[in-house]
CSV table of C-alpha atoms in Angstrom, one decimal:
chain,number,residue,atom,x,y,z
A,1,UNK,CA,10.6,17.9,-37.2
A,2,UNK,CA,9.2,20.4,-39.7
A,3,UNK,CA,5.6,19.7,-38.4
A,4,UNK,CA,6.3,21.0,-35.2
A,5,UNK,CA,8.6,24.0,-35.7
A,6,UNK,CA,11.6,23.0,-34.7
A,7,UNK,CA,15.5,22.8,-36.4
A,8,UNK,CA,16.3,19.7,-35.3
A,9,UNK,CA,15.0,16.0,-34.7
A,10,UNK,CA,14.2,16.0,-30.6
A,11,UNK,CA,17.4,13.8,-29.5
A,12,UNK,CA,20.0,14.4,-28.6
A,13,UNK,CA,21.7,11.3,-30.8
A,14,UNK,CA,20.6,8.7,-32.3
A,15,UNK,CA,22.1,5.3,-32.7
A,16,UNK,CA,21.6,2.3,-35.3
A,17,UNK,CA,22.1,-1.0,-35.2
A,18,UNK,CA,25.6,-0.8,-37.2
A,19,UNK,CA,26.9,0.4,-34.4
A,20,UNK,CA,27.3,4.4,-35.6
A,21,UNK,CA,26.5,7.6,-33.4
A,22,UNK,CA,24.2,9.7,-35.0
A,23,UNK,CA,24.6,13.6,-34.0
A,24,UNK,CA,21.2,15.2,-33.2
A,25,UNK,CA,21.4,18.3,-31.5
A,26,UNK,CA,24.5,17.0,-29.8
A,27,UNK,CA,25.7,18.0,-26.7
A,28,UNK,CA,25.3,21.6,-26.4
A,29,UNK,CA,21.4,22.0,-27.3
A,30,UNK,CA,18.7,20.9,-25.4
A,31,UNK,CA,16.4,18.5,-26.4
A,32,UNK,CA,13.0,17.7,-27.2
A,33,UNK,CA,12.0,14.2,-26.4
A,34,UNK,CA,11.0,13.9,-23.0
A,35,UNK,CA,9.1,17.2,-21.8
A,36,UNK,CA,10.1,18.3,-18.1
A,37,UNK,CA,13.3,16.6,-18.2
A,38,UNK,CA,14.6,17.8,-21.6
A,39,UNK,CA,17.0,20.9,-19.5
A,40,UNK,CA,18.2,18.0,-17.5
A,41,UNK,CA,19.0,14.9,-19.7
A,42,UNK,CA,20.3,14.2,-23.0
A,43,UNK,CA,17.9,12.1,-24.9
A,44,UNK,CA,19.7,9.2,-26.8
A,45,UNK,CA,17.4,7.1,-29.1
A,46,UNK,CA,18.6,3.6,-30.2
A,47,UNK,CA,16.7,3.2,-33.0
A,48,UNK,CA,14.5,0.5,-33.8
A,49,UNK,CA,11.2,-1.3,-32.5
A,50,UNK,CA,13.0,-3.5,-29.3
A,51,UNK,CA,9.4,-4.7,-27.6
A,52,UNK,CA,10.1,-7.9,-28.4
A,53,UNK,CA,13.9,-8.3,-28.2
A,54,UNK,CA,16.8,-6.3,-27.4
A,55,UNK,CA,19.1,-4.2,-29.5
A,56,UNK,CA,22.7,-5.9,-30.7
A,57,UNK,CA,26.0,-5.8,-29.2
A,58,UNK,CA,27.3,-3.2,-31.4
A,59,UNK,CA,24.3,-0.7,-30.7
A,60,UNK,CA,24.4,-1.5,-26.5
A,61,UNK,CA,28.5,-1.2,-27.3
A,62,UNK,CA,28.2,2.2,-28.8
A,63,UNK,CA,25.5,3.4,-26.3
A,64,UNK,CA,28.0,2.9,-23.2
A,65,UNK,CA,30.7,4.1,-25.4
A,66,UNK,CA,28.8,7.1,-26.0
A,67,UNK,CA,27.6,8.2,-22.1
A,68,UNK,CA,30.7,7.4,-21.1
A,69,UNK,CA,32.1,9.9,-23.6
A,70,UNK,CA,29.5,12.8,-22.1
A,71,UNK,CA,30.9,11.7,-18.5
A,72,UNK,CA,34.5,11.9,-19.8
A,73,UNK,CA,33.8,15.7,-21.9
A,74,UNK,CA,31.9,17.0,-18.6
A,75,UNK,CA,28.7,16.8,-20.7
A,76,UNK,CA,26.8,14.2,-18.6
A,77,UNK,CA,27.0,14.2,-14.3
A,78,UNK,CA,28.9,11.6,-12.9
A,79,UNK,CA,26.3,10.5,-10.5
A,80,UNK,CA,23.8,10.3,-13.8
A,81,UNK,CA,20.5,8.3,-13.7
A,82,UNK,CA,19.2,6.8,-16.5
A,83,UNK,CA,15.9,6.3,-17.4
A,84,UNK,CA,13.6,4.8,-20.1
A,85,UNK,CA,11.6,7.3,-22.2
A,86,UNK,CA,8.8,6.0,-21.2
A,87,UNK,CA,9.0,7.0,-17.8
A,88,UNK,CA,8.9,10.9,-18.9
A,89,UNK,CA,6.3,11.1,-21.8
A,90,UNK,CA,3.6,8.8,-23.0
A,91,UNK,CA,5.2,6.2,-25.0
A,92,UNK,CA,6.0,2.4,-25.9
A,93,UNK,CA,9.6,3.6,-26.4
A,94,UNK,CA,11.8,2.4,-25.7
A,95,UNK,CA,9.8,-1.3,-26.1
A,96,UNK,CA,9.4,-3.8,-23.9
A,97,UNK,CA,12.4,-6.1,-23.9
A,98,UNK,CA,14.2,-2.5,-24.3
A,99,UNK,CA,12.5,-1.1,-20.9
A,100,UNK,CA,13.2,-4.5,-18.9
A,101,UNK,CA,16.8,-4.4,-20.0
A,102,UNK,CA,17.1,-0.6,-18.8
A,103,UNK,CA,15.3,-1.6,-15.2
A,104,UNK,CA,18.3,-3.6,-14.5
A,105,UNK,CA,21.2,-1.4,-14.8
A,106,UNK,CA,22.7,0.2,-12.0
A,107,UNK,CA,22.0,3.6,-13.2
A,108,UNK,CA,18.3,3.3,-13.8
A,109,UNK,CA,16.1,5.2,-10.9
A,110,UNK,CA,12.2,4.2,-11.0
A,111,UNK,CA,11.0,7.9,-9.9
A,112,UNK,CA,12.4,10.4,-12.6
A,113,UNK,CA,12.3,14.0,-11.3
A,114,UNK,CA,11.2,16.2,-13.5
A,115,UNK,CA,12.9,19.3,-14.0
A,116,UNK,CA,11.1,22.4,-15.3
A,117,UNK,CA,13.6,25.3,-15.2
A,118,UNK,CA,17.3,25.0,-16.9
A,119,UNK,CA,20.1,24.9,-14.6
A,120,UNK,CA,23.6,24.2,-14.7
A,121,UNK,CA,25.0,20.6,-15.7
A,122,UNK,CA,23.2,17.7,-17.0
A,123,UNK,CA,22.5,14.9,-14.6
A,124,UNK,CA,20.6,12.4,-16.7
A,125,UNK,CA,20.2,10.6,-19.5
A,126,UNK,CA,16.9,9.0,-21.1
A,127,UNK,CA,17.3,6.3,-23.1
């Protein structure tokens, strides 16, 4: 964070494996973690290395519990797509087993547009 200048960590939240939401830069700022989408998305992280297996109930729990909280506050579209992070930067992340997991839900799209200018509304998030 210091390293590159900025005043918060890139996501938007964070979540752990006890289940918690971790406020990043929230809901009102735009993030840093997935460049040409970050005006368009909110960037959740679930943290942990998940190439080999998936995260635990309680952080999948909280991580539904949490979009559907930005659908219900106006903060995330409706008609959202997710995506994993590594379909927007050069990355692992979010791990294998992670990635397969997100291919499968109904929400996932496999060709991410990129957005480069800010408009109005959010209307994805990257997981």
């Amino acid at each position: 964070m210091d390293d590159r200048g900025w005043w918060d960590i890139g996501y938007n939240f964070l979540i752990g494996e006890d289940g918690n939401a971790y406020e990043g830069r929230g809901w009102n700022y735009v993030g840093a973690h997935a460049p040409g989408y970050n005006t368009q998305s909110i960037g959740i992280c679930v943290i942990g290395d998940f190439s080999d297996f998936l995260p635990n109930s309680a952080a999948l729990n909280t991580l539904n519990a949490l979009i559907d909280c930005g659908v219900s506050l106006g903060k995330i579209s409706d008609k959202y797509n997710v995506i994993g992070h590594r379909q927007a930067r050069n990355t692992e992340c979010p791990g294998k087993s992670f990635y397969e997991y997100v291919t499968n839900l109904p929400r996932w799209t496999s060709k991410p547009i990129p957005i480069h200018s800010n408009t109005n509304g959010i209307s994805s998030s990257t997981v």
